[in-house]
XYZ file of C-alpha atoms in Angstrom:
573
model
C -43.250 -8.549 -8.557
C -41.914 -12.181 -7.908
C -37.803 -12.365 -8.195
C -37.463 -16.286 -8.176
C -34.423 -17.743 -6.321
C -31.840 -15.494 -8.611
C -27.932 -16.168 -9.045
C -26.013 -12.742 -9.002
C -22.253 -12.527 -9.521
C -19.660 -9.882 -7.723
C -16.124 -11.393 -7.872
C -15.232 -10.989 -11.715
C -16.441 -14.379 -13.031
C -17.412 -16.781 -9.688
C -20.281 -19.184 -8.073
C -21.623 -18.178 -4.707
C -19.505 -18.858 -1.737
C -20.922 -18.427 1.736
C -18.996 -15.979 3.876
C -17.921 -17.427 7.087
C -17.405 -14.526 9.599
C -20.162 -12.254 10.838
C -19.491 -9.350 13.108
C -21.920 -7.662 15.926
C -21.806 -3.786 14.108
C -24.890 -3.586 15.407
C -26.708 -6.359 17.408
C -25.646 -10.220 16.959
C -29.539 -10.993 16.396
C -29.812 -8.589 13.529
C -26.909 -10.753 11.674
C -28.204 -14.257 11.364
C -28.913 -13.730 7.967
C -26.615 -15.238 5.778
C -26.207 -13.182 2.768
C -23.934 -15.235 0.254
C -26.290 -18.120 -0.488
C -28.947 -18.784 -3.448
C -31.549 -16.641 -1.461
C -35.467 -15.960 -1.728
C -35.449 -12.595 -2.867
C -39.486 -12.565 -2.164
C -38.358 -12.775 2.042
C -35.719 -10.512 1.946
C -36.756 -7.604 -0.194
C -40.640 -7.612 0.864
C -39.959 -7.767 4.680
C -38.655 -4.723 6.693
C -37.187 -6.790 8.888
C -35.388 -9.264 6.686
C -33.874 -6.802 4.616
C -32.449 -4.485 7.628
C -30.514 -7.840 8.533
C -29.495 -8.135 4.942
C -28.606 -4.304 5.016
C -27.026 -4.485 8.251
C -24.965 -7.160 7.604
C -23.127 -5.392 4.283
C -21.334 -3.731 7.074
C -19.378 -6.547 7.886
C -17.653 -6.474 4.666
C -15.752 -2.753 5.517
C -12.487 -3.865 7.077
C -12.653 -2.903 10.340
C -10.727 -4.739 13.088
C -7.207 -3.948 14.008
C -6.650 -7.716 14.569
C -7.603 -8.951 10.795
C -5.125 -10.139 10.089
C -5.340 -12.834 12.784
C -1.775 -12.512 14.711
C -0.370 -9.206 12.677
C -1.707 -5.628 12.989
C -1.583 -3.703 9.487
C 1.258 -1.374 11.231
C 3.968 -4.422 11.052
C 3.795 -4.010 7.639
C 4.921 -0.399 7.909
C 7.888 1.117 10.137
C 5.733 1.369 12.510
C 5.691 -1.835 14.119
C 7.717 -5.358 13.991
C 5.747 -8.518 14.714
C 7.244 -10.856 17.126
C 6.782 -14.779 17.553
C 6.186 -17.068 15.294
C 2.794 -16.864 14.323
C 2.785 -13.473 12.609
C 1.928 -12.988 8.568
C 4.091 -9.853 8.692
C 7.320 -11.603 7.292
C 5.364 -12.119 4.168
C 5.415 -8.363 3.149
C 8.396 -7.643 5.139
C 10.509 -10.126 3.016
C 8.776 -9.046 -0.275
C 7.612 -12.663 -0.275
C 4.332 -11.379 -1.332
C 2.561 -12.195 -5.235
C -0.763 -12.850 -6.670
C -0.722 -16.475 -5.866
C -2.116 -17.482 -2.760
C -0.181 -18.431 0.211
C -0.324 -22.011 1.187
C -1.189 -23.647 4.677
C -4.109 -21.499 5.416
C -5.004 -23.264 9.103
C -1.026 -24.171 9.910
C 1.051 -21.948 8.199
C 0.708 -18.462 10.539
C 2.063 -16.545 6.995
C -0.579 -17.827 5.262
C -3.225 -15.310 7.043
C -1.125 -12.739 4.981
C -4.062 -13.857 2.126
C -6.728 -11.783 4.788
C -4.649 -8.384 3.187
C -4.537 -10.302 -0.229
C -6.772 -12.257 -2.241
C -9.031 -12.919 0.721
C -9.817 -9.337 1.215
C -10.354 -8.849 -2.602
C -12.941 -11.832 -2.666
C -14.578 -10.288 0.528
C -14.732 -6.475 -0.915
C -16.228 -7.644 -4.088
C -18.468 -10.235 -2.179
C -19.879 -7.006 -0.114
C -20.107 -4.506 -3.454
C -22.601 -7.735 -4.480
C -24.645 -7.584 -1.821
C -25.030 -3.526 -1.765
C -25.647 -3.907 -5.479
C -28.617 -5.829 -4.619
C -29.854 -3.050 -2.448
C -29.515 -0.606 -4.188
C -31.717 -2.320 -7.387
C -34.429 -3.957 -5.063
C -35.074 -2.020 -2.351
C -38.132 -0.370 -4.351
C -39.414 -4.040 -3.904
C -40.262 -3.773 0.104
C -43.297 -2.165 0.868
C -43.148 -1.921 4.532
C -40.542 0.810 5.143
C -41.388 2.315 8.915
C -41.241 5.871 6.929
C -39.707 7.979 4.336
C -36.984 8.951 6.163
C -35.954 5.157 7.173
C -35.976 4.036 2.938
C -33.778 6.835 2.537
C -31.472 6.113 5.328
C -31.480 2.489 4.064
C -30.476 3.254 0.372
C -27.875 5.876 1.186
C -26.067 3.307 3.494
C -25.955 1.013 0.458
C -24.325 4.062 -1.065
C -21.920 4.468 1.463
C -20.879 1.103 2.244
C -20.465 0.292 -2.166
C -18.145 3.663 -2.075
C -15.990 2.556 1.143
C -15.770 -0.895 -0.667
C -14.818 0.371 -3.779
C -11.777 3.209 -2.263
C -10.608 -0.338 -0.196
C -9.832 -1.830 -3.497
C -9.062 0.918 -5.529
C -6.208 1.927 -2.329
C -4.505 -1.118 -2.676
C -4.897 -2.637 -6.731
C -5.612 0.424 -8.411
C -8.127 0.816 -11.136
C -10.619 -2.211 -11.082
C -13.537 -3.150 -12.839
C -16.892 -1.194 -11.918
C -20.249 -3.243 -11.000
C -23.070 -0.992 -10.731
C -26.057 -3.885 -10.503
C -25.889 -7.134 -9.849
C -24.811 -8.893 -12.851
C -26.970 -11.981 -13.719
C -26.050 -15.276 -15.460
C -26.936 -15.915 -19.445
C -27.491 -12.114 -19.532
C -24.943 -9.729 -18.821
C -21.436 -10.017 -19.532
C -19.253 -11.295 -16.803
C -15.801 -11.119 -18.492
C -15.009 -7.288 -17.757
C -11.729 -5.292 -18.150
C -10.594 -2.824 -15.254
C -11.604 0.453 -15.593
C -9.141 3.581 -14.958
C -8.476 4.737 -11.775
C -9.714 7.870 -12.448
C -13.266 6.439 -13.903
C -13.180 4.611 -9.893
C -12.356 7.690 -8.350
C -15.311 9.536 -10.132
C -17.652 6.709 -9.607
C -16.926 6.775 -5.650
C -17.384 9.759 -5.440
C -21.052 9.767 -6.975
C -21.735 7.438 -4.361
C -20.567 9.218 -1.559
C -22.601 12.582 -2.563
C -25.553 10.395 -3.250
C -25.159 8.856 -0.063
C -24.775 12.527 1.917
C -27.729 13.774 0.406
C -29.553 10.986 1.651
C -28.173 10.346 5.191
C -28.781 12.303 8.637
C -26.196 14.246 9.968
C -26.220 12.020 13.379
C -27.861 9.098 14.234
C -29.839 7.780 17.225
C -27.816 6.250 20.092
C -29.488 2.871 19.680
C -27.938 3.135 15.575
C -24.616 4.457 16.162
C -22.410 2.788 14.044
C -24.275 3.452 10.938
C -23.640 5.421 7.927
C -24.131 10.059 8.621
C -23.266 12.197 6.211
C -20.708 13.342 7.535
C -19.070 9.861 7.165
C -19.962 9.759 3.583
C -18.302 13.641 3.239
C -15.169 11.959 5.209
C -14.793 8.847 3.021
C -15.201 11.584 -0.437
C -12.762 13.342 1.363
C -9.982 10.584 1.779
C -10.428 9.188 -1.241
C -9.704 12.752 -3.000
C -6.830 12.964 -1.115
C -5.444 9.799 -2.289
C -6.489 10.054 -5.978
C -4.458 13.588 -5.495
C -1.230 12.004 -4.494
C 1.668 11.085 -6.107
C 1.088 7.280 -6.782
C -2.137 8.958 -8.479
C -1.415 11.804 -9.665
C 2.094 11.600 -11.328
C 1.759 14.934 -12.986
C 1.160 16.760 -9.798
C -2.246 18.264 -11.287
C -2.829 20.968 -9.132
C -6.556 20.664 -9.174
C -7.141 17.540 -7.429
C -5.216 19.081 -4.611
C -7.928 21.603 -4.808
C -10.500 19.165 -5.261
C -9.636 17.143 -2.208
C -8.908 20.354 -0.062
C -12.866 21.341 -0.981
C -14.034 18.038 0.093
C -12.175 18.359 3.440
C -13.494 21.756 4.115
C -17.134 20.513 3.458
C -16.315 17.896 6.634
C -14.913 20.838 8.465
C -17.664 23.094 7.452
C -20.584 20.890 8.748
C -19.286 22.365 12.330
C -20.258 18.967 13.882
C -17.372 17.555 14.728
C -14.533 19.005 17.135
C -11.103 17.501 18.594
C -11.894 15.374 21.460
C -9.754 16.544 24.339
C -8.673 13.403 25.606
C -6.761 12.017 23.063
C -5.782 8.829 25.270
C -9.210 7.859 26.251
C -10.997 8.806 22.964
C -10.410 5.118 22.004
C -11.453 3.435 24.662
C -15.882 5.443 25.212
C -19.023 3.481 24.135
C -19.949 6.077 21.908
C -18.436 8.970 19.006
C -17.719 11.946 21.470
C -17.000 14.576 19.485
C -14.329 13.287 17.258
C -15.184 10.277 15.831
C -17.159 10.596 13.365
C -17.895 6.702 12.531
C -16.768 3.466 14.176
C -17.782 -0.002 14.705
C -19.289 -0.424 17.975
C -18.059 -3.903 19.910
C -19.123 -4.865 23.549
C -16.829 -3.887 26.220
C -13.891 -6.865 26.336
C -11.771 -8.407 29.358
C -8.184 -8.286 28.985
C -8.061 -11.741 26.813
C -11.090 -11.379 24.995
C -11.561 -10.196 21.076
C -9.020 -11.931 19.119
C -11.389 -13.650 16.858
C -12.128 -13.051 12.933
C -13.649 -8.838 12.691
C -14.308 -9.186 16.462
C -12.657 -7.074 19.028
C -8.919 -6.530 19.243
C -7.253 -8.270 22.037
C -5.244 -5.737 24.442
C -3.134 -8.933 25.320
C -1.755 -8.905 21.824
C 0.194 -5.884 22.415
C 1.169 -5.887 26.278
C 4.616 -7.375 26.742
C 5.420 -10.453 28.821
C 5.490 -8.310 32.010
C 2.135 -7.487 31.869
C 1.067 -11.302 31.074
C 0.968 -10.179 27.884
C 1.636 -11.874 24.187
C 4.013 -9.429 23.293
C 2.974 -10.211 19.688
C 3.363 -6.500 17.906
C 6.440 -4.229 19.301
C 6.934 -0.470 17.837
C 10.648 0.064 15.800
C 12.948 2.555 16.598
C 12.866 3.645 13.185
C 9.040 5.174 14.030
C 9.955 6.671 17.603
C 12.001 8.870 15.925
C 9.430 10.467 13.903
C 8.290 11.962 17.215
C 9.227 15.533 17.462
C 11.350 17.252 20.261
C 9.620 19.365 22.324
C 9.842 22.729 20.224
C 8.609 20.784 17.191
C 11.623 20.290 15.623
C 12.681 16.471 14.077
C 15.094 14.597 16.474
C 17.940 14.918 14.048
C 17.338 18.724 13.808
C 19.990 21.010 14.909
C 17.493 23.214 16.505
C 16.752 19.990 18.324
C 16.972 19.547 22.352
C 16.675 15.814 21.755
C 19.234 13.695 24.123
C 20.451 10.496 23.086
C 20.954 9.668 26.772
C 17.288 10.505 28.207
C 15.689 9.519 24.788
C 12.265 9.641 26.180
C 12.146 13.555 27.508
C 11.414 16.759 25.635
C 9.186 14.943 23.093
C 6.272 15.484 21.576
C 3.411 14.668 24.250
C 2.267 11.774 21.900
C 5.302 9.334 22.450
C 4.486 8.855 25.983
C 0.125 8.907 25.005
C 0.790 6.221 22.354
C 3.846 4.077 23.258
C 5.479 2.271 25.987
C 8.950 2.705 26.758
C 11.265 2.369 29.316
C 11.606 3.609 32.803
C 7.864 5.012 32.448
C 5.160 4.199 34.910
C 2.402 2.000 33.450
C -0.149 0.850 35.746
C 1.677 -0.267 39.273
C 5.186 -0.435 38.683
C 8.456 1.384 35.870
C 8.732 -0.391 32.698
C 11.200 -2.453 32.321
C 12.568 -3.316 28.428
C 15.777 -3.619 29.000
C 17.938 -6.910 28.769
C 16.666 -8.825 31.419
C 14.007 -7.329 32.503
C 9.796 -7.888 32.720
C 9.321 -6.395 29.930
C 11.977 -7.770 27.816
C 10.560 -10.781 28.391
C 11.928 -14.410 28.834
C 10.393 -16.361 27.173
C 7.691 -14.017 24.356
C 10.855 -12.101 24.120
C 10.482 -7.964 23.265
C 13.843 -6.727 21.053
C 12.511 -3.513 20.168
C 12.330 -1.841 23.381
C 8.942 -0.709 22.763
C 5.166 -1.447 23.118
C 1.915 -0.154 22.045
C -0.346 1.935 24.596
C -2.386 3.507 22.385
C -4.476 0.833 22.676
C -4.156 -0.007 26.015
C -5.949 1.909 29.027
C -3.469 1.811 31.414
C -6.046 0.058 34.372
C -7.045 -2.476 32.079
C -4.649 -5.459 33.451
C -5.033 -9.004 33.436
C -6.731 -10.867 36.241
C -7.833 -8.096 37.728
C -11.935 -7.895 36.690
C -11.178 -4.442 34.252
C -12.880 -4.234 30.767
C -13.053 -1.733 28.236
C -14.782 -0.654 25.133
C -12.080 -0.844 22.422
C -14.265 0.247 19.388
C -12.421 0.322 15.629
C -12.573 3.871 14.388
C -13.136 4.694 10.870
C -13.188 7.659 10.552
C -12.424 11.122 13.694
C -11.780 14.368 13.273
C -8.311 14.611 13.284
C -7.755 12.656 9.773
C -9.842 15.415 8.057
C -8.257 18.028 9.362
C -4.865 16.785 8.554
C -6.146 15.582 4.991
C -7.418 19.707 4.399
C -3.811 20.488 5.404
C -1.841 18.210 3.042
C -4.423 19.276 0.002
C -4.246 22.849 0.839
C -0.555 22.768 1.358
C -0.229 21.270 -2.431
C -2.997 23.502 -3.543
C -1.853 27.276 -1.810
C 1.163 26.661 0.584
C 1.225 26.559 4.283
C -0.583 29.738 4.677
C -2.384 29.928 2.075
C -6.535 28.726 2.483
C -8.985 27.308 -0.207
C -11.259 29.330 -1.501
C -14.408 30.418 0.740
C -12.184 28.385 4.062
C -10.744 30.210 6.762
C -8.314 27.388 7.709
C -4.887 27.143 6.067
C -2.783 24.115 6.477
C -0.542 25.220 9.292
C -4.257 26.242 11.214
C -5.118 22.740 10.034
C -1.846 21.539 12.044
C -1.577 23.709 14.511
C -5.682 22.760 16.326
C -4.320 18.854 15.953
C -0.576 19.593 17.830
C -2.776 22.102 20.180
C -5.178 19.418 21.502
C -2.400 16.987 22.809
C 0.020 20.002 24.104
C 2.574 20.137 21.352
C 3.975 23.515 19.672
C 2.977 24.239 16.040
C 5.088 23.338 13.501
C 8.345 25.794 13.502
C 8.403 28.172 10.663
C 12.225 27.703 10.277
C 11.322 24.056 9.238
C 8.171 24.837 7.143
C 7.998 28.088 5.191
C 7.673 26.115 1.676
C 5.188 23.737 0.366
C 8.385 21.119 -0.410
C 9.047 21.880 3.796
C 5.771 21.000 5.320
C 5.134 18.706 3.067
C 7.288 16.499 4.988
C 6.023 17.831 8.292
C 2.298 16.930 7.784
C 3.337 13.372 6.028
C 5.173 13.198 9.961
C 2.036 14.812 11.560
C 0.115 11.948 10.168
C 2.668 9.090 11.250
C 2.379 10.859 14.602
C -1.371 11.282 15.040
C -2.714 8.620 13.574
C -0.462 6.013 14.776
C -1.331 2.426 14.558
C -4.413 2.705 13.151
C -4.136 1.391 9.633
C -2.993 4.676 7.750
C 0.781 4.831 7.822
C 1.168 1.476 5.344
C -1.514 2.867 3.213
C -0.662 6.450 3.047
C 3.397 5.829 2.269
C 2.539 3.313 -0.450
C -0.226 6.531 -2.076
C 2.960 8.676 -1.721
C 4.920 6.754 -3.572
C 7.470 6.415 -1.186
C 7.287 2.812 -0.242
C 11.033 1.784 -1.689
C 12.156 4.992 0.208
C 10.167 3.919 3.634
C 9.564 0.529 3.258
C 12.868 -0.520 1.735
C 16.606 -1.226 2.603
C 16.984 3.000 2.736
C 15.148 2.970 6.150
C 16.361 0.247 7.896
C 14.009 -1.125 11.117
C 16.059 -0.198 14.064
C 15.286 -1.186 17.602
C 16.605 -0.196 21.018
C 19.493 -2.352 23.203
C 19.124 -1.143 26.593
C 21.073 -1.875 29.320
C 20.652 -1.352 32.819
C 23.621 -0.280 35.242
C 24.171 -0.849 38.648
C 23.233 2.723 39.985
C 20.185 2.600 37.792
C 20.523 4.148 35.101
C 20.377 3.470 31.812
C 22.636 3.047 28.636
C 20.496 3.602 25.309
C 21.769 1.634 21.984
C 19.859 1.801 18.626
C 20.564 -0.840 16.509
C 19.416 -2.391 13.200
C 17.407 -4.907 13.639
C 15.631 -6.056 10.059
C 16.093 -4.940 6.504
C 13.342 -5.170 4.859
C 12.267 -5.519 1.211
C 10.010 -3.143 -1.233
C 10.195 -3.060 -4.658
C 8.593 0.038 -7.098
C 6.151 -2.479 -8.313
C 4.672 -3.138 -4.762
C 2.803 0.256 -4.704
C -0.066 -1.781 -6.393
C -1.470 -4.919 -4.881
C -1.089 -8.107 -7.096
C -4.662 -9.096 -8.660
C -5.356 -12.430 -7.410
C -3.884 -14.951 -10.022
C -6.812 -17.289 -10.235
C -8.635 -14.156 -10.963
C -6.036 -13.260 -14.280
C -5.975 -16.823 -15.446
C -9.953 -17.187 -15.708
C -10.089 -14.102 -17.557
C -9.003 -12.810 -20.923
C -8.766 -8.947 -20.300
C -8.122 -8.406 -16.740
C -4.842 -7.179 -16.797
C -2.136 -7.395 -13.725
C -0.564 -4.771 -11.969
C 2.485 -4.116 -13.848
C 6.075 -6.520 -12.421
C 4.021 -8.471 -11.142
């Protein structure tokens, strides 16, 4: 069948635009194709080889680099993190500076990369659904598929990769409109109106089951990176989770906590995964382990190399000036108090053993695994954040008192020959266990299991605290659903720090104005050294930021509204 040169259309009503950034998921060679141009559809979809390179390169389009956003990480955006300097797009949602129009100076304005989280990201997600849409309708068309097995692998990646698309919009604007097929000038209608979220939901999750039926349960070592099923299970079961919460589920319908606790426990259930026991090293192997369950695999990186568009993430971002570092993200006060005491109890508790004097002892095990404070050994020498000292800085000063290690391995210094493998994770173990627990907490209490699971949500809890060292959650502190509710939101602050959930999964609460907003100040730490060295520990507020109720939703791109005559905007916007 000849498909002439043929025009298809993703982004709501557009022309072609060639995409500028390619990423090595796989191998750099396989990626020379350039998928957004007016293409000969007789190469790519009669050749094998041409259209792995045109299936391999719809990976690109998941967001996956903690660096995206050029000079910010996603946390800044949260509590979790401040961005320091002058070159950070951070401000722009910290200020509530943020709208549908986009931000000027792209190339000199640092803000400006704030558009990579905005309208960029929307023109990139819909640019990738395009390209998996073509997949998915010609792939009938090549003829020299190495096997069975390989066409099916092939078709449910497209599957997966349009359903992780699709929950990346649907997370941030809500309910958008639904391309199944590549639309095609003159003949199909290009003007659509956003579907509910609900229809989005359902229509994700069609393409994840599609996509598990058709995937292997683990790939070959030379295809790691790629689509399993149990990465299209995972992605079903985050985006039930979500579509269960509160920013989704206003009514609290007690069903889609069921529904999402069912598609954790089929993740669980597989019995192919398990908690890696090295939680600080798990980021930093070549390959999955036995936690992650999908990542993006990147070549092993000196201490200054990654920061470039979806390439590696530069260590040097996040190691203060004492380390020859850039010292451009710092972690807030505000989120080192979510860590737990040693007994499991919050700081503030009066069950606590916290000590405002020797802040950093008695604490959960993952403070010290995941941040840098003061007075702790790192690498050859004590830390040193406070005023007037290495890590304070001089010059790329550090107010916060705080810096990322998570991911940092502690020998991996500049000028000093190290390298490490710093690969973006998308999905581990962990997350699916604490997604059963928050469903089944909704759905049957903390000790209470879904139906045909031997797990409740304080098991769920308790094998994620157990792998790091830290107690299970006290029962004086979590005997209702309304109690650990608030002690698994924490559990996921805690264990999945930093990488790209805590933003997300506050805003799906509906508790961004609560979080986000002028109720929960970002506090840092003044620390001051004595003269028989020891210290003097000082919380104070640093930034109030802005959130408004109507920031739960992502604007729609404005040039995207005004070309259109029923896409409708996210309400107050």
């Amino acid at each position: 069948m000849k498909i002439n040169k043929l025009c298809t259309i993703i982004s709501l009503i557009m022309v072609l635009v060639s995409v500028t950034s390619c990423t090595n998921v796989f191998d750099e060679s396989q990626l020379e194709q350039s998928p957004e141009q007016d293409l000969d559809f007789d190469k790519v979809f009669t050749d094998y080889q041409q259209f792995r390179q045109y299936l391999d390169y719809s990976y690109s389009f998941m967001p996956g680099h903690l660096g995206r956003l050029w000079n910010s990480m996603v946390a800044e955006l949260s509590d979790e993190a401040e961005g320091l300097g002058v070159n950070v797009c951070s401000p722009a949602f910290n200020n509530g500076a943020w709208s549908g129009d986009k931000i000027p100076g792209v190339g000199s304005n640092p803000v400006a990369n704030a558009n990579r989280e905005l309208g960029d990201l929307w023109d990139d997600l819909f640019k990738g659904v395009r390209q998996v849409n073509n997949i998915i309708k010609y792939i009938d068309l090549v003829e020299n598929f190495p096997s069975q097995k390989i066409y099916d692998r092939s078709l449910g990646e497209a599957h997966f990769i349009r359903a992780f698309l699709y929950f990346e919009l649907i997370k941030r604007w809500g309910g958008i409109p639904i391309f199944e097929k590549p639309l095609e000038l003159g003949i199909d209608k290009l003007d659509l109106p956003r579907n509910t979220y609900e229809e989005c939901i359902a229509f994700i999750v069609k393409d994840c089951n599609l996509a598990a039926q058709l995937l292997d349960l683990e790939n070959s070592v030379g295809d790691t990176g790629r689509a399993t099923k149990g990465a299209a299970l995972a992605l079903k079961s985050r985006a039930l989770l979500y579509a269960a919460r509160p920013l989704n589920n206003p009514n609290q319908d007690l069903e889609k906590w069921k529904t999402a606790a069912a598609a954790a426990w089929d993740v669980i259930n597989l019995n192919q995964y398990s908690l890696d026991p090295d939680y600080v090293n798990m980021f930093f192997k070549p390959d999955l382990g036995s936690e992650i369950i999908m990542n993006r695999p990147r070549p092993k990186i000196n201490f200054d190399q990654g920061h470039i568009d979806n390439g590696n993430f530069s260590v040097r971002f996040i190691a203060p000036q004492g380390y020859r570092g850039w010292m451009g993200t710092a972690v807030t006060q505000t989120f080192v108090d979510l860590y737990e005491d040693s007994n499991g109890f919050p700081i503030e508790n009066v069950s606590s053993n916290y000590n405002p004097n020797a802040p950093y002892i008695n604490r959960d095990p993952r403070l010290k695994m995941t941040v840098l404070y003061n007075d702790r050994y790192w690498y050859d020498r004590n830390t040193q954040f406070y005023t007037g000292g290495l890590d304070y800085g001089n010059t790329l000063i550090n107010p916060m008192g705080y810096s990322i290690a998570k991911f940092w391995p502690e020998s991996h210094q500049r000028y000093k020959g190290t390298s490490t493998y710093l690969n973006y994770i998308f999905f581990r173990y962990a997350e699916v266990l604490l997604n059963y627990a928050e469903a089944a907490n909704e759905a049957y209490g903390p000790d209470g299991a879904h139906l045909g699971a031997n797990l409740t949500a304080r098991d769920a809890t308790t094998q994620v605290r157990n792998r790091v060292g830290q107690v299970p959650i006290p029962l004086a502190i979590s005997s209702s659903t309304e109690s650990m509710r608030a002690r698994i939101r924490n559990e996921r602050a805690i264990e999945l720090s930093f990488e790209e959930h805590r933003w997300y999964d506050v805003i799906s609460w509906n508790k961004g104005v609560e979080i986000f907003g002028e109720q929960n100040p970002i506090m840092g730490m003044k620390i001051t050294k004595n003269p028989d060295d020891t210290f003097i520990y000082e919380p104070y507020l640093y930034e109030t930021r802005v959130f408004k109720p109507h920031m739960h939703r992502y604007p729609i791109p404005n040039s995207e509204i005004y070309k259109s005559t029923v896409l409708e905007q996210n309400p107050g916007w």
